[in-house]
Amino acid sequence: MLKLENVSITFNANTVNERKALRNINLDVKDGDFITVIGSNGAGKSTLMNAISGAYPIDEGSIYLDGKNITSLKEHKRATRIGRLFQDPLRGTAPNMTIEENLGLAYSRGKRRSLMPGIRKKDIGFFREKLSELDLGLEDRMKTPVGLLSGGQRQALTLLMATIVTPKLLLLDEHTAALDPKTAEKVMELTERIVKKDNITTIMITHNINNALKYGNKTLVMSQGKIILEIEGEERKNMTVEKLMKLYSDNADDSMSDKMLL
Amino acid sequence: MKLNRKTVISLLLKALILVFLIVIINTRLSETVVEGTFEKGLVFALLALGIFISFRILDIPDLSVDGTFTLGVAVSVMNAFNGNPIQGILLAILAGGLAGCVTGVLITKFNVQPILAGIITMTALYSINLKIMDRPNISLYRKDTLFTIMEKYFGAHYKLITCGIVVLIAGALMFTFLKTQAGMSLRATGDNEYMVRASSINSDRMKIIGFAIANALVSFSGAMYAQYSSAGDTNSGTGMLVVGLASIIIGEIFFTRHTILNGILAAVFGAIAYRFILAFAMNLGMDSNYTKLFSAIIVVIAISIPAIKNYFTTFYKRVFKKGNGGAVDA
């Protein structure tokens, strides 16, 4: 499905501030995988996401999606098959446009944007149905500008937008980190429901180790631009937060911060 | 709309300004002046619509406007001079769009800062406009223009009717376009670029298209203005950006909600209101050399209203509200 071969990114190369954000990453994601990624700040988790989505050009290596080499494909072209959620709920939606307009834009993902009406009559019923599945009452506020919604509502809407045309790959970059615990849990539940229903291959970064082990079928641990642990199968089933912390400190050069326990 | 004190006050204020304008129009200005002002307002409504796209929808200041307005004037006046007024207007729209593309490409592909990119295009256009016209100014005296052609069909108020129809068509087209998939992509590009790229939209291309449409409209306005006034001048574009901006800001006092329809209405209404304010000032004896200074002042006042309001309310609270410290307690 998704394959990364020797992917490296260096920021500020050849200066005193040189930082190797990714070092020779090799990753093989299979169809239907739900991979969770953990690691301390600066481990390269977000850089990995940005490399896959095309937001950052990579310095070395190659990336394949569905057998096709997408290494030099531009961000917006990769986005036809990759859905993405950011940590900041404000990033995923256009605030001055209404809920239905945002959904209309997302619904034409991957197609050519023509001079056809942005929202067709027959789509409105479909949007309404999809919104009611979020169970947030947004289906009755379709003409409301998205800027008036709360962070949690916006993130749930972004999730819907990223998956309304089923993507090949869904990238979640700490998408619940900026929400209050209750909303975060709700958005996480929604995420799992949607991912399971459409069997979407997903990579999720999280700071919450419990969530990292609770959701998905594989967990990656990153440190200093490298994947230091890949946990799956039986090993993962018997894994606890304590054991994982121990494993981490045995394998990583730096110690995991307390923040990760949250 | 909920009727609390704030909305009532703002409604009253708007009504007061409207009544004031109407009283001025009725008492101070003669009928011909009123009609002329309306016509000019409609011609400059096209300019305001163009600036609405770059400043409000794309949220990028586009300074090429001063150049593209003159470009419209130059292309339109030269073609009319050679007997093809309608072709002149169509070519002017095209030329404006092309100039907009240049600004757009400079910003997106060559990473030139938006303000600098606009200035570069504007400066380059100065030479091009001179080259097109071959002399600083041209009169269309006794030549056919769009308006003399329309006189046969529309009778006495032909200028007003022509301008009205043109603005109506431009506004309606713009409204329809902004509701299409491409138009929504354009709006989203100005609203949230991250989201746009994550939704598989080429944000660079959307910006270039946006600048092309914006400058096509500005050039259209210039083309209409040249044939309306039966003359073309290479300096006619000076200060047009500020004029357009002033129009939009005035319009937004009346159309406050941020919808597309409101934005378009604000641009058109504001452009007309601006001309009336200007006409009134001239009527009071303002030297016509001061028009640009006047529009600059209007822009400053309109932009600073929220800040002034803020000073006023803090002052009010400090002086008149007990418990907040200040003069009363002291």
Coordinates of C-alpha atoms in Angstrom, one line a residue:
Chain A
M1 CA 0.0 0.0 0.0
L2 CA 2.3 2.7 1.3
K3 CA 6.0 2.1 1.2
L4 CA 8.8 4.4 2.4
E5 CA 12.4 3.5 1.3
N6 CA 15.3 5.2 3.0
V7 CA 13.5 8.4 3.5
S8 CA 15.6 11.2 5.0
I9 CA 14.9 14.9 5.6
T10 CA 17.5 17.3 7.0
F11 CA 16.5 20.8 8.0
N12 CA 18.9 23.7 7.6
A13 CA 21.5 21.4 5.9
N14 CA 25.1 22.6 6.1
T15 CA 24.4 25.2 8.8
V16 CA 25.0 25.2 12.5
N17 CA 21.3 24.5 13.0
E18 CA 21.4 21.4 10.9
R19 CA 18.9 18.9 12.2
K20 CA 18.2 15.4 10.8
A21 CA 14.5 15.2 11.2
L22 CA 14.2 11.8 9.5
R23 CA 17.0 9.3 9.1
N24 CA 16.6 6.5 6.6
I25 CA 13.1 5.6 7.4
N26 CA 11.8 2.3 6.0
L27 CA 8.2 1.6 6.4
D28 CA 5.8 -0.8 4.8
V29 CA 2.1 -0.1 5.4
K30 CA -0.3 -2.9 4.3
D31 CA -3.9 -2.4 3.1
G32 CA -6.3 -1.8 6.0
D33 CA -3.5 -1.2 8.5
F34 CA -4.2 1.2 11.4
I35 CA -0.8 2.3 12.6
T36 CA -0.3 4.5 15.7
V37 CA 2.9 6.5 16.1
I38 CA 4.3 7.7 19.4
G39 CA 7.5 9.4 20.4
S40 CA 8.7 12.4 22.3
N41 CA 8.7 16.0 20.9
G42 CA 11.1 16.4 18.0
A43 CA 11.2 12.7 17.3
G44 CA 10.1 13.3 13.7
K45 CA 6.5 12.1 13.9
S46 CA 5.0 15.1 12.2
T47 CA 7.8 15.4 9.7
L48 CA 7.1 11.8 8.7
M49 CA 3.4 12.8 8.1
N50 CA 4.5 15.8 6.1
A51 CA 6.9 13.7 4.1
I52 CA 4.1 11.3 3.2
S53 CA 1.5 14.1 2.4
G54 CA 4.0 16.0 0.4
A55 CA 4.1 19.1 2.5
Y56 CA 7.9 18.7 2.9
P57 CA 10.0 17.6 0.1
I58 CA 12.3 14.7 1.1
D59 CA 16.0 14.8 0.6
E60 CA 16.7 11.2 0.0
G61 CA 14.7 8.0 -0.6
S62 CA 11.4 7.3 -2.3
I63 CA 7.8 7.0 -1.4
Y64 CA 5.3 4.6 -3.1
L65 CA 1.6 4.7 -2.8
D66 CA -0.3 1.8 -4.3
G67 CA 2.8 0.8 -6.2
K68 CA 3.2 4.2 -7.8
N69 CA 6.2 6.3 -7.0
I70 CA 4.8 9.6 -5.5
T71 CA 8.2 11.0 -4.3
S72 CA 8.1 14.0 -6.6
L73 CA 4.3 14.4 -6.7
K74 CA 3.0 17.7 -5.4
E75 CA 1.1 18.0 -2.2
H76 CA -2.3 18.8 -3.7
K77 CA -2.0 16.0 -6.2
R78 CA -1.2 13.5 -3.5
A79 CA -4.2 14.8 -1.6
T80 CA -6.5 13.2 -4.2
R81 CA -5.8 9.9 -2.4
I82 CA -4.6 11.0 1.0
G83 CA -6.9 12.5 3.6
R84 CA -5.4 14.5 6.4
L85 CA -6.2 15.9 9.8
F86 CA -4.1 18.4 11.6
Q87 CA -3.6 19.0 15.4
D88 CA -5.0 22.5 15.0
P89 CA -8.8 22.3 14.4
L90 CA -8.7 25.6 12.6
R91 CA -6.5 24.2 9.8
G92 CA -8.9 21.7 8.3
T93 CA -11.8 23.9 7.4
A94 CA -12.5 27.2 5.7
P95 CA -14.0 29.4 8.5
N96 CA -15.9 31.9 6.3
M97 CA -17.6 29.2 4.3
T98 CA -20.7 27.3 5.4
I99 CA -20.7 23.7 6.5
E100 CA -22.3 22.6 3.3
E101 CA -19.8 24.6 1.2
N102 CA -16.9 23.0 3.1
L103 CA -18.4 19.5 2.5
G104 CA -19.0 20.4 -1.2
L105 CA -15.3 21.2 -1.6
A106 CA -14.3 18.0 0.1
Y107 CA -16.7 16.0 -1.9
S108 CA -15.1 17.1 -5.2
R109 CA -11.7 15.8 -3.9
G110 CA -9.7 14.3 -6.7
K111 CA -12.1 15.5 -9.4
R112 CA -11.5 18.5 -11.6
R113 CA -13.1 21.7 -10.1
S114 CA -15.4 22.8 -12.9
L115 CA -18.0 25.5 -13.4
M116 CA -20.6 23.1 -12.1
P117 CA -22.5 24.4 -9.0
G118 CA -20.4 23.8 -5.9
I119 CA -23.2 22.1 -4.1
R120 CA -25.7 20.1 -6.0
K121 CA -29.3 19.6 -4.8
K122 CA -28.9 15.8 -4.6
D123 CA -25.7 16.1 -2.5
I124 CA -27.4 18.1 0.2
G125 CA -29.4 15.1 1.4
F126 CA -26.2 13.0 1.4
F127 CA -24.3 15.6 3.4
R128 CA -27.2 15.8 5.9
E129 CA -27.1 12.1 6.4
K130 CA -23.3 12.0 6.8
L131 CA -23.5 14.9 9.3
S132 CA -26.2 13.2 11.4
E133 CA -23.8 10.3 11.8
L134 CA -21.5 12.6 13.7
D135 CA -24.3 13.0 16.2
L136 CA -23.4 16.7 16.9
G137 CA -26.6 18.3 15.5
L138 CA -24.6 19.8 12.6
E139 CA -27.1 18.6 10.1
D140 CA -29.5 21.4 11.1
R141 CA -26.8 24.1 10.8
M142 CA -25.6 23.4 7.2
K143 CA -25.8 27.1 6.3
T144 CA -23.7 28.2 9.3
P145 CA -20.2 29.5 8.7
V146 CA -17.7 26.9 10.0
G147 CA -15.9 29.7 11.9
L148 CA -18.8 29.7 14.4
L149 CA -18.3 26.1 15.4
S150 CA -16.3 24.9 18.4
G151 CA -12.9 23.2 18.0
G152 CA -14.4 19.8 18.5
Q153 CA -17.1 20.3 16.0
R154 CA -14.7 21.6 13.5
Q155 CA -12.4 18.6 14.0
A156 CA -15.3 16.2 13.6
L157 CA -16.3 18.0 10.4
T158 CA -12.7 17.9 9.1
L159 CA -12.7 14.1 9.8
L160 CA -15.9 13.9 7.8
M161 CA -14.4 16.0 5.0
A162 CA -11.2 13.9 4.9
T163 CA -13.2 10.7 4.5
I164 CA -16.3 11.7 2.6
V165 CA -14.6 10.5 -0.5
T166 CA -12.9 7.4 0.9
P167 CA -9.1 8.1 0.8
K168 CA -6.5 5.4 0.1
L169 CA -4.7 6.7 3.2
L170 CA -5.7 8.7 6.2
L171 CA -3.1 10.7 8.1
L172 CA -4.0 11.9 11.6
D173 CA -1.5 14.2 13.2
E174 CA -2.5 14.4 16.9
H175 CA -5.9 15.4 15.7
T176 CA -7.4 15.2 19.2
A177 CA -4.6 16.9 21.1
A178 CA -6.1 20.4 21.1
L179 CA -9.5 19.3 22.3
D180 CA -10.8 18.9 25.8
P181 CA -10.7 15.3 27.1
K182 CA -14.4 14.5 26.6
T183 CA -14.5 15.9 23.0
A184 CA -11.2 14.2 22.3
E185 CA -12.7 10.9 23.2
K186 CA -15.7 11.5 21.1
V187 CA -13.7 12.5 18.1
M188 CA -11.5 9.4 18.6
E189 CA -14.6 7.2 18.7
L190 CA -15.8 8.8 15.5
T191 CA -12.4 8.2 13.9
E192 CA -12.4 4.5 14.7
R193 CA -16.0 4.1 13.5
I194 CA -15.3 5.7 10.2
V195 CA -12.0 4.0 9.7
K196 CA -13.5 0.6 10.4
K197 CA -16.6 1.1 8.3
D198 CA -14.7 2.0 5.1
N199 CA -11.6 0.0 6.0
I200 CA -9.3 3.0 5.5
T201 CA -5.6 2.5 5.9
T202 CA -4.6 5.0 8.6
I203 CA -1.5 6.4 10.3
M204 CA -2.2 8.2 13.5
I205 CA 0.2 10.2 15.6
T206 CA -0.7 10.5 19.3
H207 CA 0.7 11.7 22.5
N208 CA -1.6 9.4 24.4
I209 CA 0.1 6.0 24.9
N210 CA -3.2 4.4 26.0
N211 CA -4.8 5.4 22.7
A212 CA -1.7 4.3 20.8
L213 CA -2.2 0.8 22.1
K214 CA -6.0 0.8 22.3
Y215 CA -6.6 1.7 18.6
G216 CA -5.1 0.1 15.5
N217 CA -3.1 -3.0 14.8
K218 CA 0.4 -1.8 14.9
T219 CA 2.4 0.8 16.9
L220 CA 5.6 2.6 15.9
V221 CA 7.8 4.3 18.4
M222 CA 10.0 7.1 17.0
S223 CA 13.1 8.7 18.5
Q224 CA 15.4 11.2 16.9
G225 CA 14.2 10.7 13.4
K226 CA 14.3 6.9 13.5
I227 CA 11.7 4.2 14.0
I228 CA 13.1 2.4 17.0
L229 CA 10.3 0.0 17.7
E230 CA 7.5 -1.7 15.7
I231 CA 5.0 -3.4 17.9
E232 CA 2.3 -5.7 16.5
G233 CA 0.5 -9.0 16.9
E234 CA 0.8 -10.9 20.2
E235 CA 3.5 -8.6 21.6
R236 CA 1.1 -5.6 21.1
K237 CA -1.8 -7.4 22.7
N238 CA 0.2 -8.0 25.9
M239 CA 1.7 -4.6 25.9
T240 CA 1.0 -2.1 28.7
V241 CA 2.0 1.5 29.1
E242 CA 4.6 0.6 31.7
K243 CA 6.2 -2.1 29.6
L244 CA 6.3 0.2 26.6
M245 CA 7.9 3.0 28.7
K246 CA 10.5 0.4 29.8
L247 CA 11.1 -0.7 26.2
Y248 CA 11.5 2.9 25.1
S249 CA 14.1 3.8 27.7
D250 CA 16.0 0.7 26.8
N251 CA 16.0 1.5 23.1
A252 CA 16.1 5.3 22.9
D253 CA 18.9 7.6 23.6
D254 CA 16.7 10.2 25.2
S255 CA 14.1 9.5 27.9
M256 CA 10.5 9.8 27.3
S257 CA 9.0 13.0 28.8
D258 CA 6.3 12.9 31.4
K259 CA 4.1 14.7 28.9
M260 CA 3.7 11.5 27.0
L261 CA 2.0 9.8 30.0
L262 CA -1.0 12.1 29.6
Chain B
M1 CA -31.7 39.1 14.0
K2 CA -31.9 39.6 17.7
L3 CA -32.9 43.1 18.8
N4 CA -30.4 44.1 21.5
R5 CA -29.2 47.6 22.1
K6 CA -26.1 47.3 19.9
T7 CA -28.0 46.2 16.8
V8 CA -30.6 48.9 17.3
I9 CA -27.9 51.5 17.6
S10 CA -26.1 50.3 14.5
L11 CA -29.4 50.1 12.5
L12 CA -30.3 53.7 13.6
L13 CA -26.8 54.9 12.6
K14 CA -27.1 53.3 9.2
A15 CA -30.6 54.7 8.7
L16 CA -29.3 58.2 9.7
I17 CA -26.4 58.0 7.2
L18 CA -28.8 56.9 4.4
V19 CA -31.3 59.7 5.2
F20 CA -28.4 62.2 5.3
L21 CA -27.2 61.0 1.9
I22 CA -30.7 61.2 0.4
V23 CA -31.3 64.6 1.8
I24 CA -28.0 65.8 0.3
I25 CA -28.9 64.3 -3.0
N26 CA -32.3 65.9 -3.0
T27 CA -31.4 69.4 -1.8
R28 CA -27.8 70.0 -2.8
L29 CA -27.3 68.3 -6.1
S30 CA -29.0 69.0 -9.4
E31 CA -30.7 66.2 -11.3
T32 CA -28.0 65.9 -13.9
V33 CA -25.3 65.8 -11.2
V34 CA -27.2 63.0 -9.5
E35 CA -27.5 61.0 -12.6
G36 CA -23.9 61.5 -13.6
T37 CA -22.8 60.5 -10.1
F38 CA -24.8 57.3 -10.3
E39 CA -23.3 56.5 -13.7
K40 CA -19.8 57.1 -12.4
G41 CA -20.5 55.1 -9.3
L42 CA -21.6 52.1 -11.5
V43 CA -18.5 52.4 -13.7
F44 CA -16.3 52.3 -10.6
A45 CA -18.4 49.5 -9.1
L46 CA -16.6 47.2 -11.5
L47 CA -13.3 48.4 -10.0
A48 CA -14.6 47.7 -6.5
L49 CA -15.8 44.2 -7.5
G50 CA -12.3 43.4 -8.8
I51 CA -10.6 44.7 -5.7
F52 CA -13.2 42.7 -3.7
I53 CA -11.8 39.5 -5.2
S54 CA -8.1 40.2 -4.4
F55 CA -8.5 42.0 -1.1
R56 CA -11.5 40.2 0.4
I57 CA -11.7 36.8 -1.2
L58 CA -8.1 36.0 -1.8
D59 CA -7.1 38.2 1.2
I60 CA -3.9 39.4 -0.7
P61 CA -3.3 43.1 -1.4
D62 CA -3.0 43.5 -5.1
L63 CA -1.2 46.8 -6.0
S64 CA -1.2 46.1 -9.7
V65 CA -4.7 47.7 -9.8
D66 CA -3.4 51.3 -10.6
G67 CA -1.6 49.9 -13.7
T68 CA -4.4 47.6 -14.9
F69 CA -7.0 50.3 -14.7
T70 CA -4.9 52.5 -17.0
L71 CA -4.3 49.4 -19.2
G72 CA -8.1 49.1 -19.6
V73 CA -8.3 52.8 -20.4
A74 CA -5.5 52.6 -23.0
V75 CA -6.7 49.5 -24.8
S76 CA -10.3 50.7 -24.8
V77 CA -9.5 54.3 -26.0
M78 CA -7.2 53.2 -28.8
N79 CA -9.7 50.7 -30.2
A80 CA -12.5 53.2 -29.9
F81 CA -10.3 55.8 -31.6
N82 CA -9.9 53.4 -34.5
G83 CA -13.6 52.8 -34.6
N84 CA -14.0 49.6 -32.6
P85 CA -15.3 50.6 -29.2
I86 CA -16.9 47.2 -28.2
Q87 CA -13.8 45.3 -29.4
G88 CA -11.8 47.7 -27.2
I89 CA -13.7 46.8 -24.1
L90 CA -13.4 43.1 -24.7
L91 CA -9.7 43.3 -25.4
A92 CA -9.3 45.5 -22.3
I93 CA -10.9 42.7 -20.2
L94 CA -8.5 40.2 -21.7
A95 CA -5.4 42.4 -21.3
G96 CA -6.4 43.0 -17.6
G97 CA -6.7 39.3 -17.0
L98 CA -3.3 38.7 -18.6
A99 CA -1.7 41.4 -16.4
G100 CA -3.4 39.8 -13.4
C101 CA -1.8 36.4 -14.3
V102 CA 1.6 38.1 -14.3
T103 CA 1.1 39.3 -10.7
G104 CA -0.2 35.9 -9.8
V105 CA 2.7 34.0 -11.3
L106 CA 5.2 36.4 -9.7
I107 CA 3.6 35.7 -6.3
T108 CA 3.1 31.9 -6.5
K109 CA 5.9 30.7 -8.8
F110 CA 8.7 33.2 -8.1
N111 CA 7.9 33.8 -4.5
V112 CA 7.8 37.6 -4.9
Q113 CA 6.1 39.2 -1.9
P114 CA 2.5 40.1 -2.9
I115 CA 2.9 43.9 -2.4
L116 CA 6.1 44.0 -4.3
A117 CA 4.7 41.8 -7.1
G118 CA 1.8 44.3 -7.5
I119 CA 4.2 47.2 -7.7
I120 CA 6.4 45.4 -10.2
T121 CA 3.4 44.8 -12.5
M122 CA 2.1 48.3 -12.0
T123 CA 5.5 49.8 -12.9
A124 CA 5.9 47.6 -15.9
L125 CA 2.4 48.5 -17.1
Y126 CA 3.3 52.2 -17.0
S127 CA 5.6 51.7 -20.0
I128 CA 3.3 49.4 -21.7
N129 CA 0.3 51.8 -21.4
L130 CA 2.4 54.6 -22.8
K131 CA 3.4 52.4 -25.7
I132 CA -0.2 51.4 -26.4
M133 CA -1.5 55.0 -26.4
D134 CA 1.7 56.5 -27.9
R135 CA 0.9 59.8 -26.2
P136 CA -0.2 60.9 -22.7
N137 CA -3.8 61.5 -23.6
I138 CA -6.3 60.9 -26.3
S139 CA -9.8 62.4 -26.8
L140 CA -12.6 60.4 -28.3
Y141 CA -14.4 63.6 -29.5
R142 CA -16.9 62.7 -32.2
K143 CA -15.9 59.1 -32.1
D144 CA -18.2 56.2 -31.5
T145 CA -18.2 54.7 -28.0
L146 CA -20.2 52.0 -26.4
F147 CA -22.4 54.7 -25.0
T148 CA -23.1 56.4 -28.3
I149 CA -24.0 53.0 -29.8
M150 CA -26.4 52.3 -26.9
E151 CA -28.1 55.7 -27.2
K152 CA -30.1 54.4 -30.1
Y153 CA -31.6 51.7 -28.0
F154 CA -32.1 53.2 -24.6
G155 CA -33.1 56.8 -25.2
A156 CA -32.6 59.7 -22.8
H157 CA -31.0 57.9 -19.9
Y158 CA -28.8 55.7 -22.1
K159 CA -25.6 56.1 -20.0
L160 CA -27.3 55.2 -16.8
I161 CA -29.0 52.2 -18.3
T162 CA -25.9 50.9 -20.1
C163 CA -23.8 51.2 -16.9
G164 CA -26.6 49.5 -14.9
I165 CA -26.9 46.6 -17.2
V166 CA -23.1 46.1 -17.4
V167 CA -22.8 46.1 -13.6
L168 CA -25.8 43.8 -13.2
I169 CA -24.3 41.3 -15.6
A170 CA -20.8 41.5 -14.1
G171 CA -22.2 41.1 -10.5
A172 CA -24.5 38.2 -11.5
L173 CA -21.7 36.4 -13.3
M174 CA -19.4 36.9 -10.3
F175 CA -22.1 35.7 -7.9
T176 CA -22.7 32.6 -10.0
F177 CA -19.1 31.9 -10.4
L178 CA -18.3 32.1 -6.7
K179 CA -20.9 29.4 -6.1
T180 CA -19.4 26.9 -8.5
Q181 CA -16.8 24.3 -7.6
A182 CA -14.0 26.5 -9.1
G183 CA -15.4 29.6 -7.3
M184 CA -15.6 27.8 -4.0
S185 CA -12.1 26.6 -4.4
L186 CA -11.0 30.2 -5.0
R187 CA -12.8 31.4 -1.8
A188 CA -11.3 28.6 0.2
T189 CA -7.8 29.5 -1.0
G190 CA -8.2 32.9 0.6
D191 CA -9.8 31.4 3.7
N192 CA -7.5 28.5 4.6
E193 CA -4.7 27.5 2.3
Y194 CA -3.8 24.4 4.4
M195 CA -7.3 23.0 4.0
V196 CA -7.3 23.8 0.3
R197 CA -4.1 21.9 -0.4
A198 CA -5.2 19.0 1.8
S199 CA -8.4 18.9 -0.3
S200 CA -6.4 18.3 -3.6
I201 CA -6.9 21.9 -4.8
N202 CA -3.9 23.6 -6.6
S203 CA -3.8 26.7 -4.4
D204 CA -1.2 28.4 -6.7
R205 CA -3.5 28.0 -9.7
M206 CA -6.5 29.3 -7.8
K207 CA -4.5 32.4 -6.8
I208 CA -3.5 33.1 -10.4
I209 CA -7.1 32.7 -11.6
G210 CA -8.2 35.0 -8.8
F211 CA -5.8 37.7 -9.7
A212 CA -6.7 37.3 -13.4
I213 CA -10.4 37.8 -12.7
A214 CA -9.7 40.7 -10.3
N215 CA -7.6 42.6 -12.8
A216 CA -9.9 41.8 -15.7
L217 CA -12.7 43.5 -13.8
V218 CA -10.4 46.5 -12.9
S219 CA -9.4 46.8 -16.5
F220 CA -13.0 46.5 -17.6
S221 CA -13.8 49.4 -15.3
G222 CA -11.0 51.5 -16.9
A223 CA -12.3 50.6 -20.3
M224 CA -15.8 51.7 -19.4
Y225 CA -14.5 54.9 -17.8
A226 CA -12.5 55.9 -20.9
Q227 CA -15.5 55.5 -23.2
Y228 CA -17.8 57.1 -20.6
S229 CA -15.7 60.2 -20.4
S230 CA -14.7 60.0 -24.1
A231 CA -11.0 60.5 -23.2
G232 CA -8.1 58.4 -22.1
D233 CA -5.1 59.5 -20.0
T234 CA -2.0 57.5 -19.0
N235 CA -2.4 58.8 -15.5
S236 CA -6.0 57.9 -15.0
G237 CA -5.2 54.8 -12.8
T238 CA -3.4 56.7 -10.1
G239 CA -4.9 56.1 -6.7
M240 CA -7.6 53.7 -8.0
L241 CA -6.6 51.1 -5.5
V242 CA -7.5 53.4 -2.6
V243 CA -10.7 54.5 -4.4
G244 CA -11.8 50.9 -4.8
L245 CA -10.9 50.0 -1.2
A246 CA -12.7 53.1 0.1
S247 CA -15.8 51.9 -1.9
I248 CA -15.7 48.4 -0.4
I249 CA -15.2 49.7 3.1
I250 CA -18.1 52.2 2.8
G251 CA -20.3 49.4 1.4
E252 CA -19.4 47.1 4.2
I253 CA -20.9 49.5 6.7
F254 CA -24.2 48.7 5.3
F255 CA -23.7 45.0 4.3
T256 CA -22.1 43.6 7.4
R257 CA -22.7 39.9 7.1
H258 CA -19.9 38.1 5.3
T259 CA -21.7 36.3 2.6
I260 CA -20.9 36.5 -1.1
L261 CA -24.1 38.3 -2.0
N262 CA -23.4 40.9 0.7
G263 CA -19.8 41.3 -0.5
I264 CA -20.9 42.0 -4.1
L265 CA -23.7 44.4 -3.0
A266 CA -21.3 46.2 -0.6
A267 CA -18.8 46.7 -3.5
V268 CA -21.5 48.1 -5.9
F269 CA -23.4 50.1 -3.3
G270 CA -20.1 51.4 -1.7
A271 CA -18.8 52.6 -5.1
I272 CA -22.0 54.6 -5.7
A273 CA -22.0 56.0 -2.2
Y274 CA -18.4 57.0 -2.5
R275 CA -19.2 59.0 -5.6
F276 CA -22.0 60.8 -3.9
I277 CA -19.8 61.6 -0.9
L278 CA -17.3 63.0 -3.3
A279 CA -19.9 64.9 -5.3
F280 CA -21.2 66.4 -2.1
A281 CA -17.7 67.5 -1.0
M282 CA -17.2 69.1 -4.4
N283 CA -20.6 70.8 -4.1
L284 CA -19.4 72.3 -0.8
G285 CA -16.5 73.8 -2.7
M286 CA -13.8 71.2 -2.4
D287 CA -11.0 71.7 -4.9
S288 CA -11.1 68.8 -7.4
N289 CA -7.3 68.5 -6.9
Y290 CA -8.1 67.1 -3.4
T291 CA -10.1 64.1 -4.6
K292 CA -7.3 61.6 -4.0
L293 CA -6.5 63.1 -0.6
F294 CA -10.1 62.9 0.2
S295 CA -10.3 59.2 -0.7
A296 CA -7.2 58.5 1.3
I297 CA -8.8 60.1 4.3
I298 CA -12.0 58.2 3.9
V299 CA -10.1 54.9 3.9
V300 CA -8.2 55.9 7.0
I301 CA -11.3 56.9 8.8
A302 CA -13.2 53.8 7.8
I303 CA -10.4 51.4 8.7
S304 CA -9.8 53.1 12.1
I305 CA -13.5 53.2 13.2
P306 CA -13.2 50.0 15.3
A307 CA -10.0 51.3 17.0
I308 CA -11.7 54.7 17.6
K309 CA -14.8 52.9 19.0
N310 CA -12.5 51.0 21.3
Y311 CA -10.8 54.1 22.7
F312 CA -14.2 55.7 23.1
T313 CA -15.7 52.7 25.0
T314 CA -12.7 52.4 27.3
F315 CA -12.9 56.1 27.9
Y316 CA -16.6 55.9 28.6
K317 CA -16.1 53.0 31.1
R318 CA -13.3 54.8 32.9
V319 CA -15.2 58.0 33.3
F320 CA -18.8 57.0 33.9
K321 CA -18.8 53.5 35.3
K322 CA -18.2 53.1 39.0
G323 CA -16.0 50.5 40.4
N324 CA -13.5 50.5 37.6
G325 CA -11.4 53.2 39.1
G326 CA -10.8 56.5 37.4
A327 CA -12.3 60.0 37.6
V328 CA -15.5 59.3 39.5
D329 CA -13.8 57.5 42.3
A330 CA -10.9 59.9 42.6

